[in-house]
Short mmCIF file of C-alpha atoms and ligand atoms in Angstrom, two decimals:
data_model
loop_
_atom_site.label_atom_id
_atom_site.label_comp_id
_atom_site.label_asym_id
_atom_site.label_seq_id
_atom_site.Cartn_x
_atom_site.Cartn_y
_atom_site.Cartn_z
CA UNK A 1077 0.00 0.00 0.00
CA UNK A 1078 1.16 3.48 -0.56
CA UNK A 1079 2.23 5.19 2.32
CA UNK A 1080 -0.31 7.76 3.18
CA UNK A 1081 0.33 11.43 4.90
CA UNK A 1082 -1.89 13.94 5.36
CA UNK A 1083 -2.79 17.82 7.51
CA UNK A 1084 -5.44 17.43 10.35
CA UNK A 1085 -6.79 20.58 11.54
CA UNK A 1086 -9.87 22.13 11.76
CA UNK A 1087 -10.86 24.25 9.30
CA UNK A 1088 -8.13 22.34 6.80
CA UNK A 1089 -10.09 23.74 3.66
CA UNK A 1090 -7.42 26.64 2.91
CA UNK A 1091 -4.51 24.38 3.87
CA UNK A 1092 -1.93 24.63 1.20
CA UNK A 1093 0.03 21.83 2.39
CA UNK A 1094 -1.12 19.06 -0.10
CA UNK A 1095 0.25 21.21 -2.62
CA UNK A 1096 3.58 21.62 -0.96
CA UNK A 1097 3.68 17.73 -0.37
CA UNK A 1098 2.96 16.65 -3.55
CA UNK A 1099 5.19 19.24 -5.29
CA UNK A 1100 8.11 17.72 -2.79
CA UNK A 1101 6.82 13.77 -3.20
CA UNK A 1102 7.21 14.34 -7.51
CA UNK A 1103 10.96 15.91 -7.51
CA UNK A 1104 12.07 13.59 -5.18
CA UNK A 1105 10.43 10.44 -6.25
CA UNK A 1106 8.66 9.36 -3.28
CA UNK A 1107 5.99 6.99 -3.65
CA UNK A 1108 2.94 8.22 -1.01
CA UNK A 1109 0.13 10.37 -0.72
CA UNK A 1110 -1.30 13.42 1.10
CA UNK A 1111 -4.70 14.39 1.44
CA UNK A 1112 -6.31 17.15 4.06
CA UNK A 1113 -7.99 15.50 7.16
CA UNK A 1114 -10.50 17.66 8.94
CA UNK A 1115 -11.34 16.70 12.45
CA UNK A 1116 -14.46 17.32 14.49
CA UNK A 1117 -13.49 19.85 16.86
CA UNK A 1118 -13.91 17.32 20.16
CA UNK A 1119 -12.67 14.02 17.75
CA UNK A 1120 -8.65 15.18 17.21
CA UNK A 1121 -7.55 11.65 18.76
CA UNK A 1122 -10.27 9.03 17.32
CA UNK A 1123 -9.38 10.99 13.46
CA UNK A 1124 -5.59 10.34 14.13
CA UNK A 1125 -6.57 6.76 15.11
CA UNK A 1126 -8.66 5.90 12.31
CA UNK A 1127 -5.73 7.44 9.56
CA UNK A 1128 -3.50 4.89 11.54
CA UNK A 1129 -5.82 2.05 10.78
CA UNK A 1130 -6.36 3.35 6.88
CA UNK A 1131 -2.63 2.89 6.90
CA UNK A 1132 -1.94 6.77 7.35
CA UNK A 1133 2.10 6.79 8.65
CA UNK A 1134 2.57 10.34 9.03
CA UNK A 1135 0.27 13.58 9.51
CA UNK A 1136 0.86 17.44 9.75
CA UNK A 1137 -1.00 18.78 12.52
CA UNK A 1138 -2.81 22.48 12.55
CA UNK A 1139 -5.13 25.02 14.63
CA UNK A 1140 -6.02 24.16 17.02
CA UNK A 1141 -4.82 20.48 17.50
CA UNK A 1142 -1.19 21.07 17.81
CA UNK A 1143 -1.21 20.82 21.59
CA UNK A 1144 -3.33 17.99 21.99
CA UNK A 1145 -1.05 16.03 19.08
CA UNK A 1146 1.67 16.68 21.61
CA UNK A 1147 0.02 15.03 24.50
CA UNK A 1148 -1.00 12.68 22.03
CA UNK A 1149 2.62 11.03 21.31
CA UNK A 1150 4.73 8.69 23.03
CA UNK A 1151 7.76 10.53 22.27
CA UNK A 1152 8.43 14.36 21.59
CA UNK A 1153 12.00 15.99 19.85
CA UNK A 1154 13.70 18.27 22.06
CA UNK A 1155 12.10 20.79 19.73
CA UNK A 1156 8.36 19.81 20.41
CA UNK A 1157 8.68 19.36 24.03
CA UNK A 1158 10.47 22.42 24.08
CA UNK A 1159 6.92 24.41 22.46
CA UNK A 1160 5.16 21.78 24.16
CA UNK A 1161 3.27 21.70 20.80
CA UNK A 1162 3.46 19.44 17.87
CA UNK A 1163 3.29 20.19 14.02
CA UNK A 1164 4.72 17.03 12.93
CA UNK A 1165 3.82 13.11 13.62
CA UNK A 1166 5.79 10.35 12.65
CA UNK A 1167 4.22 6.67 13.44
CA UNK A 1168 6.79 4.63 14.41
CA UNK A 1169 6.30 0.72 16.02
CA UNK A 1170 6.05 2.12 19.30
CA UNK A 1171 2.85 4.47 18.52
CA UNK A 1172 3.48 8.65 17.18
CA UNK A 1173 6.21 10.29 17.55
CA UNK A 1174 5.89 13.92 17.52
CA UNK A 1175 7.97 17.15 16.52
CA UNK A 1176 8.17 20.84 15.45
CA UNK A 1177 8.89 22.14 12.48
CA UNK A 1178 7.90 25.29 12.49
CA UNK A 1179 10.96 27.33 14.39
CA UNK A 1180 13.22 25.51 11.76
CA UNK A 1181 11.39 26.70 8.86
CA UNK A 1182 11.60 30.47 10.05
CA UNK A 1183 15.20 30.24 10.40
CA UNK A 1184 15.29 28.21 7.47
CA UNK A 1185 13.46 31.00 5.87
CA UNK A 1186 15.42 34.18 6.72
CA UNK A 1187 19.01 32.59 6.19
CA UNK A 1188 18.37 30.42 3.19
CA UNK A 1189 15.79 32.46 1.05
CA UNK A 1190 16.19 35.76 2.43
CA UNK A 1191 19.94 36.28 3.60
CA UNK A 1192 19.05 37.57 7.05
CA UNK A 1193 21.75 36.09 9.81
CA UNK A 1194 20.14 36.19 13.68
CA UNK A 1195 23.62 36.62 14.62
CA UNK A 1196 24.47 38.60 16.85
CA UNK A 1197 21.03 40.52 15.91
CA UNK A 1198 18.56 42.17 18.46
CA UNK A 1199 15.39 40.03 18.04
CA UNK A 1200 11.92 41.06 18.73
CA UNK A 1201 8.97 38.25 18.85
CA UNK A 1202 5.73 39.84 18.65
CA UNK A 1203 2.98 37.41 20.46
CA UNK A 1204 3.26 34.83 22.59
CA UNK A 1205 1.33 31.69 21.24
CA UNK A 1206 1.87 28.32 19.95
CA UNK A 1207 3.23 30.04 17.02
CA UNK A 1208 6.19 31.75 19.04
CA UNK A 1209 6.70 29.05 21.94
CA UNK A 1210 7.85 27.05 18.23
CA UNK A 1211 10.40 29.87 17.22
CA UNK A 1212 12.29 30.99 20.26
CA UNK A 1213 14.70 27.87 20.49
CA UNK A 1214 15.65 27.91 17.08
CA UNK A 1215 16.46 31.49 17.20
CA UNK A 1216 18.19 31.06 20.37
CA UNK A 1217 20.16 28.66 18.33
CA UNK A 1218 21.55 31.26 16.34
CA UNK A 1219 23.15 33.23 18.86
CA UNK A 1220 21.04 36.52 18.45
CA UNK A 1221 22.71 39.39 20.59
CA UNK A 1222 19.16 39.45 22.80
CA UNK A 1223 15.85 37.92 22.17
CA UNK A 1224 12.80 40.01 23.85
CA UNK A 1225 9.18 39.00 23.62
CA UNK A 1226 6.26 40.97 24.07
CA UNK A 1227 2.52 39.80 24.34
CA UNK A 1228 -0.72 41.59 24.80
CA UNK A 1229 -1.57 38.99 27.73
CA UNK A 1230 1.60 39.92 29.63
CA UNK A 1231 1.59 36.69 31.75
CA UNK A 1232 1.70 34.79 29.04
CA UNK A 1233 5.61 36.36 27.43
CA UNK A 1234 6.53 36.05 31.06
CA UNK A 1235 5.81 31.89 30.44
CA UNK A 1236 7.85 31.85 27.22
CA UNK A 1237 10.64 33.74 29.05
CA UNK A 1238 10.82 30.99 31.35
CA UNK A 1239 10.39 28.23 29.48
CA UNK A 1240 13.57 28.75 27.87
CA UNK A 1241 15.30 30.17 30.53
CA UNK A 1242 18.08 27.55 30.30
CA UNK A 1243 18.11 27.76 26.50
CA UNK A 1244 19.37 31.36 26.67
CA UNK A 1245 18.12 34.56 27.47
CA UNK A 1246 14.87 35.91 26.63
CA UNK A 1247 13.35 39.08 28.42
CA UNK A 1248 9.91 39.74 28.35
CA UNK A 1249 8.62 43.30 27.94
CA UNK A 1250 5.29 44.64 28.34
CA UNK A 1251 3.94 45.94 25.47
CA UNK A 1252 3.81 50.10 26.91
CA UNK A 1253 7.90 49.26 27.14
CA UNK A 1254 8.49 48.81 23.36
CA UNK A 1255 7.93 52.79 22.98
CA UNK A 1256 11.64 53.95 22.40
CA UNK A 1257 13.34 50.70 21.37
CA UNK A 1258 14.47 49.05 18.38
CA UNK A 1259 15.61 45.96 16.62
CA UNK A 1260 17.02 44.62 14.18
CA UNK A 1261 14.61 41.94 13.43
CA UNK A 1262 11.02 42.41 14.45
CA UNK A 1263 8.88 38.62 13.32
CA UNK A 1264 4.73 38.91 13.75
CA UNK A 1265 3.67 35.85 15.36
CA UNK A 1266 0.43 36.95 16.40
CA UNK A 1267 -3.07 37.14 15.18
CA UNK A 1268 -3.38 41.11 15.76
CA UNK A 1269 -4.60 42.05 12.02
CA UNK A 1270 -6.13 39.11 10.79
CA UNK A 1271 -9.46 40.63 11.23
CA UNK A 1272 -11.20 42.94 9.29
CA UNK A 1273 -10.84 46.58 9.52
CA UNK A 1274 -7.78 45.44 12.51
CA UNK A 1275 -5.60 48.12 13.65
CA UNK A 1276 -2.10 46.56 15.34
CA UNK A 1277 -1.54 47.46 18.96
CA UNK A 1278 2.42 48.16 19.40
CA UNK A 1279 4.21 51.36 19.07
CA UNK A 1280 5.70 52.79 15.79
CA UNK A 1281 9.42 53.11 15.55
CA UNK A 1282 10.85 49.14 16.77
CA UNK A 1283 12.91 48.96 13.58
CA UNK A 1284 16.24 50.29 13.29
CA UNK A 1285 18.08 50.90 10.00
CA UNK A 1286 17.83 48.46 8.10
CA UNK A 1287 15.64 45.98 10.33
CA UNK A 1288 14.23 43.22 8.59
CA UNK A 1289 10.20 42.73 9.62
CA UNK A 1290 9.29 39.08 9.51
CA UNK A 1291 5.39 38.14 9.67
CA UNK A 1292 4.47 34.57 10.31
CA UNK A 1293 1.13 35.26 8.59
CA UNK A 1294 1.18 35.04 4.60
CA UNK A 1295 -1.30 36.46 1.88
CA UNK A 1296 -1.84 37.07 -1.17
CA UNK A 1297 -0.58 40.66 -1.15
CA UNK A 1298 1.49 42.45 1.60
CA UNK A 1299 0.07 42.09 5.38
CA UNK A 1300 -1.19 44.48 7.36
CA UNK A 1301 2.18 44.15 9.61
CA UNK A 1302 4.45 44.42 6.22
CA UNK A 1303 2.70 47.51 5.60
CA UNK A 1304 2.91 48.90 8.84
CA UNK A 1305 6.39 48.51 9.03
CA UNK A 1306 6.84 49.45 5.43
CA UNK A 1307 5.26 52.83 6.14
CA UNK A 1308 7.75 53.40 8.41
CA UNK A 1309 10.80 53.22 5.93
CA UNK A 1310 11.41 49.15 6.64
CA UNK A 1311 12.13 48.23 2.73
CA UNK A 1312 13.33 44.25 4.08
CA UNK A 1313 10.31 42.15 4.96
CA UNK A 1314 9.09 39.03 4.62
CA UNK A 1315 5.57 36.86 5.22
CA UNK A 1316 5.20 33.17 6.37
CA UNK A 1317 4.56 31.66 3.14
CA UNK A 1318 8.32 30.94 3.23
CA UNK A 1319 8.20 29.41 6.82
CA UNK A 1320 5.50 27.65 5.81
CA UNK A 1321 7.06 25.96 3.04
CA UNK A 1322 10.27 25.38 4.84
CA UNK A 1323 8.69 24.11 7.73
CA UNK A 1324 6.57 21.28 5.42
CA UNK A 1325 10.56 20.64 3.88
CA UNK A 1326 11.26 19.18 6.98
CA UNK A 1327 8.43 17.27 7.87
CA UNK A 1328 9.60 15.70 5.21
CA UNK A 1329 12.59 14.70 5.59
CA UNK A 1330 11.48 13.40 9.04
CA UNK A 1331 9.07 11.27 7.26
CA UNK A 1332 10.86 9.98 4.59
CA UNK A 1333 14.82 10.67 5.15
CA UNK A 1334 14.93 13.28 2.07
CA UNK A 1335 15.21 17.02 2.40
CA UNK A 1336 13.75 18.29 -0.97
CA UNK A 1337 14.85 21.67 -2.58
CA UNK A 1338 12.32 24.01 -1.73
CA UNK A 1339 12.82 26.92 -3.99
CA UNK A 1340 10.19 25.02 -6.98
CA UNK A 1341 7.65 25.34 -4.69
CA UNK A 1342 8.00 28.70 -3.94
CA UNK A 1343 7.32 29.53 -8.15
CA UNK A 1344 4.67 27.11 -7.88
CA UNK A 1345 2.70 29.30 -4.95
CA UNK A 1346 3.55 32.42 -5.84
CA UNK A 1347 4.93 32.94 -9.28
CA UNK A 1348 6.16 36.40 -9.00
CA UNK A 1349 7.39 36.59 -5.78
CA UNK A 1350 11.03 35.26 -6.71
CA UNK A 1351 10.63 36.70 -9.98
P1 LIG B 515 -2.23 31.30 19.04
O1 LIG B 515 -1.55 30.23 19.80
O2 LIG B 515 -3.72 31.37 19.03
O3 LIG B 515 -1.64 32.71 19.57
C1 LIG B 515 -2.15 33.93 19.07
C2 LIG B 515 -1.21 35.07 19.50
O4 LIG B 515 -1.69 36.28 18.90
C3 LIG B 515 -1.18 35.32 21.01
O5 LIG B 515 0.09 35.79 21.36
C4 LIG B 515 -2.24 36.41 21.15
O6 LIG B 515 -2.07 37.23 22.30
C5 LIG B 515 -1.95 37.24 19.93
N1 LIG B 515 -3.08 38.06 19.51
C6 LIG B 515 -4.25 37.63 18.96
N2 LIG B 515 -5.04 38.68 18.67
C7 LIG B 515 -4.35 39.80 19.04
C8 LIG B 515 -4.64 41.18 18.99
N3 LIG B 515 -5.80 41.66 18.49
N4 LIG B 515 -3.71 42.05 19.45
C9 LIG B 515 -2.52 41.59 19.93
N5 LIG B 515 -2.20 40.29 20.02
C10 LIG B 515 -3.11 39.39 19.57
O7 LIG B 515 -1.80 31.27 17.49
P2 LIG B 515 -0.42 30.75 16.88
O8 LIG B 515 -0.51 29.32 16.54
O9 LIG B 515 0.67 31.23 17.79
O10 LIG B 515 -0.36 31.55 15.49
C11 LIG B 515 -0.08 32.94 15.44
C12 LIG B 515 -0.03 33.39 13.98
O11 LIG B 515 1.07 32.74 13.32
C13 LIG B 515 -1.30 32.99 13.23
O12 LIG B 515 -1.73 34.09 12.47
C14 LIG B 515 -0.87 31.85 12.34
O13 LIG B 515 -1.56 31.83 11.11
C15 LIG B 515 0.61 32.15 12.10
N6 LIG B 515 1.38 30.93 11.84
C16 LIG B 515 2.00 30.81 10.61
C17 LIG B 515 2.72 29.66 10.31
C18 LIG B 515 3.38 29.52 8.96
O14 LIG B 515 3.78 28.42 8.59
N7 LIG B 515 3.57 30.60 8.25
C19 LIG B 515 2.85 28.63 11.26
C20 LIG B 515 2.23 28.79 12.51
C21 LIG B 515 1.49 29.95 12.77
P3 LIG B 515 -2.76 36.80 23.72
O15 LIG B 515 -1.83 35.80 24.35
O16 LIG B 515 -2.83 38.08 24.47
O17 LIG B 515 -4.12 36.23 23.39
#
């Protein structure tokens, strides 16, 4: 039988991650398949288990299932247990094995596609979510000069901050104690902006010259952060449709031991972006 993969989430509609998949699965010759799974809200676990009976050996996981995916597993990567959330499952004899992808595909993202080093760089992470709980050890693995974090729900940075306390150093700052500071890179990772008519709630002036402005969220035309920060003279940005694609590059290679090229699939999403 062919090996089957797929993205569980709910909604999964939008997902572009069949695409990706199948895109990767033709240039590297990889016999399997990859559909889009959509799971009743209270049904994450009984889905997962019926793809494992229908021969399913590996499965992307998305809003809002990537915590319970982790609890899910008998065995988390140093990188999911650091998040404590799971993008990535892996069956192996033993039951799922779970990981997280999506920190690596960020920094994946900015060095590979976009020539931005985090070394030695004053990082901001906007938000303090599943999203950036995913992010802050692989940036931390690039020896940024600081890494602050700032959240609308306070407490909630002030958890991040701790959680990787022994990973390196990552301050917290309310969001009043942006006003009058900058950085060098400044990544969205929050949902401020998704919403119609949305206004974003931090002060103007975080990006030095020549600050790169990284949003996790991706579109067809610039975000509402890109713009924000490009009306304030920040001409290097980036969205997350390069994360995203990066990340699903190394699911993968987890999966199935290859690490394909990624830059085809970015002409195949968005044809003039690399033009
Ligand atoms: P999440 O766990 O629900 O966290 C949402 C974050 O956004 C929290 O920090 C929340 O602050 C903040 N937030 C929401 N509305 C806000 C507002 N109006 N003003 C200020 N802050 C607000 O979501 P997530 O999984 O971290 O995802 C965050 C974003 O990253 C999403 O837009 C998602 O699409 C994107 N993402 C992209 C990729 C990719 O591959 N490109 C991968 C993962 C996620 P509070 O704590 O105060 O609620």
């Amino acid at each position: 039988m062919t090996d089957r993969y797929a993205v569980v989430g709910n909604p999964v509609a939008h997902s572009k991650s069949p695409t990706i998949h199948a895109a990767f699965a033709r240039a590297t010759g990889q016999a399997m398949t990859y559909e889009r799974l959509l799971a009743p809200l209270d049904g994450f676990a009984d889905t997962v288990r019926a793809f494992e009976a229908a021969g399913g050996k590996g499965l992307n996981v998305t809003v809002p299932f990537k915590l319970q995916a982790f609890a899910l597993a008998v065995h988390a990567s140093p990188r999911a247990t650091a998040a404590g959330a799971c993008n990535t499952l892996k069956l192996e004899a033993d039951g799922w094995h779970a990981d997280n992808t999506d920190g690596i595909g960020v920094v994946r993202d900015l060095s590979r596609n976009h020539g931005v080093s985090l070394a030695d760089r004053d990082v901001l992470i906007l938000g303090a979510g599943g999203a950036a709980r995913g992010i802050v050890l692989p940036i931390l693995g690039e020896k940024p000069r600081s890494v602050s974090i700032a959240n609308r729900t306070e407490s909630r940075a002030e958890d991040v901050a701790a959680r990787f306390s022994r990973d390196g150093m990552v301050t917290p700052l309310p969001v009043a104690a942006l006003a009058g500071r900058t950085f060098d890179i400044v990544l969205n990772a929050t949902s401020a902006g998704l919403a119609a008519g949305a206004t974003l709630p931090w002060p103007r002036g975080l990006f030095r010259p020549g600050a790169f402005a990284y949003d996790l969220v991706y579109g067809d035309g610039p975000t509402l952060f890109l713009r924000w920060a490009g009306a304030q003279g920040v001409t290097r940005m980036a969205d997350g449709l390069g994360m995203l694609i990066e990340q699903a590059a190394e699911s993968f290679r987890i999966w199935r031991g290859v690490l394909p090229d990624t830059a085809p699939v970015f002409e195949l999403l968005r044809p003039t972006a690399r033009a």
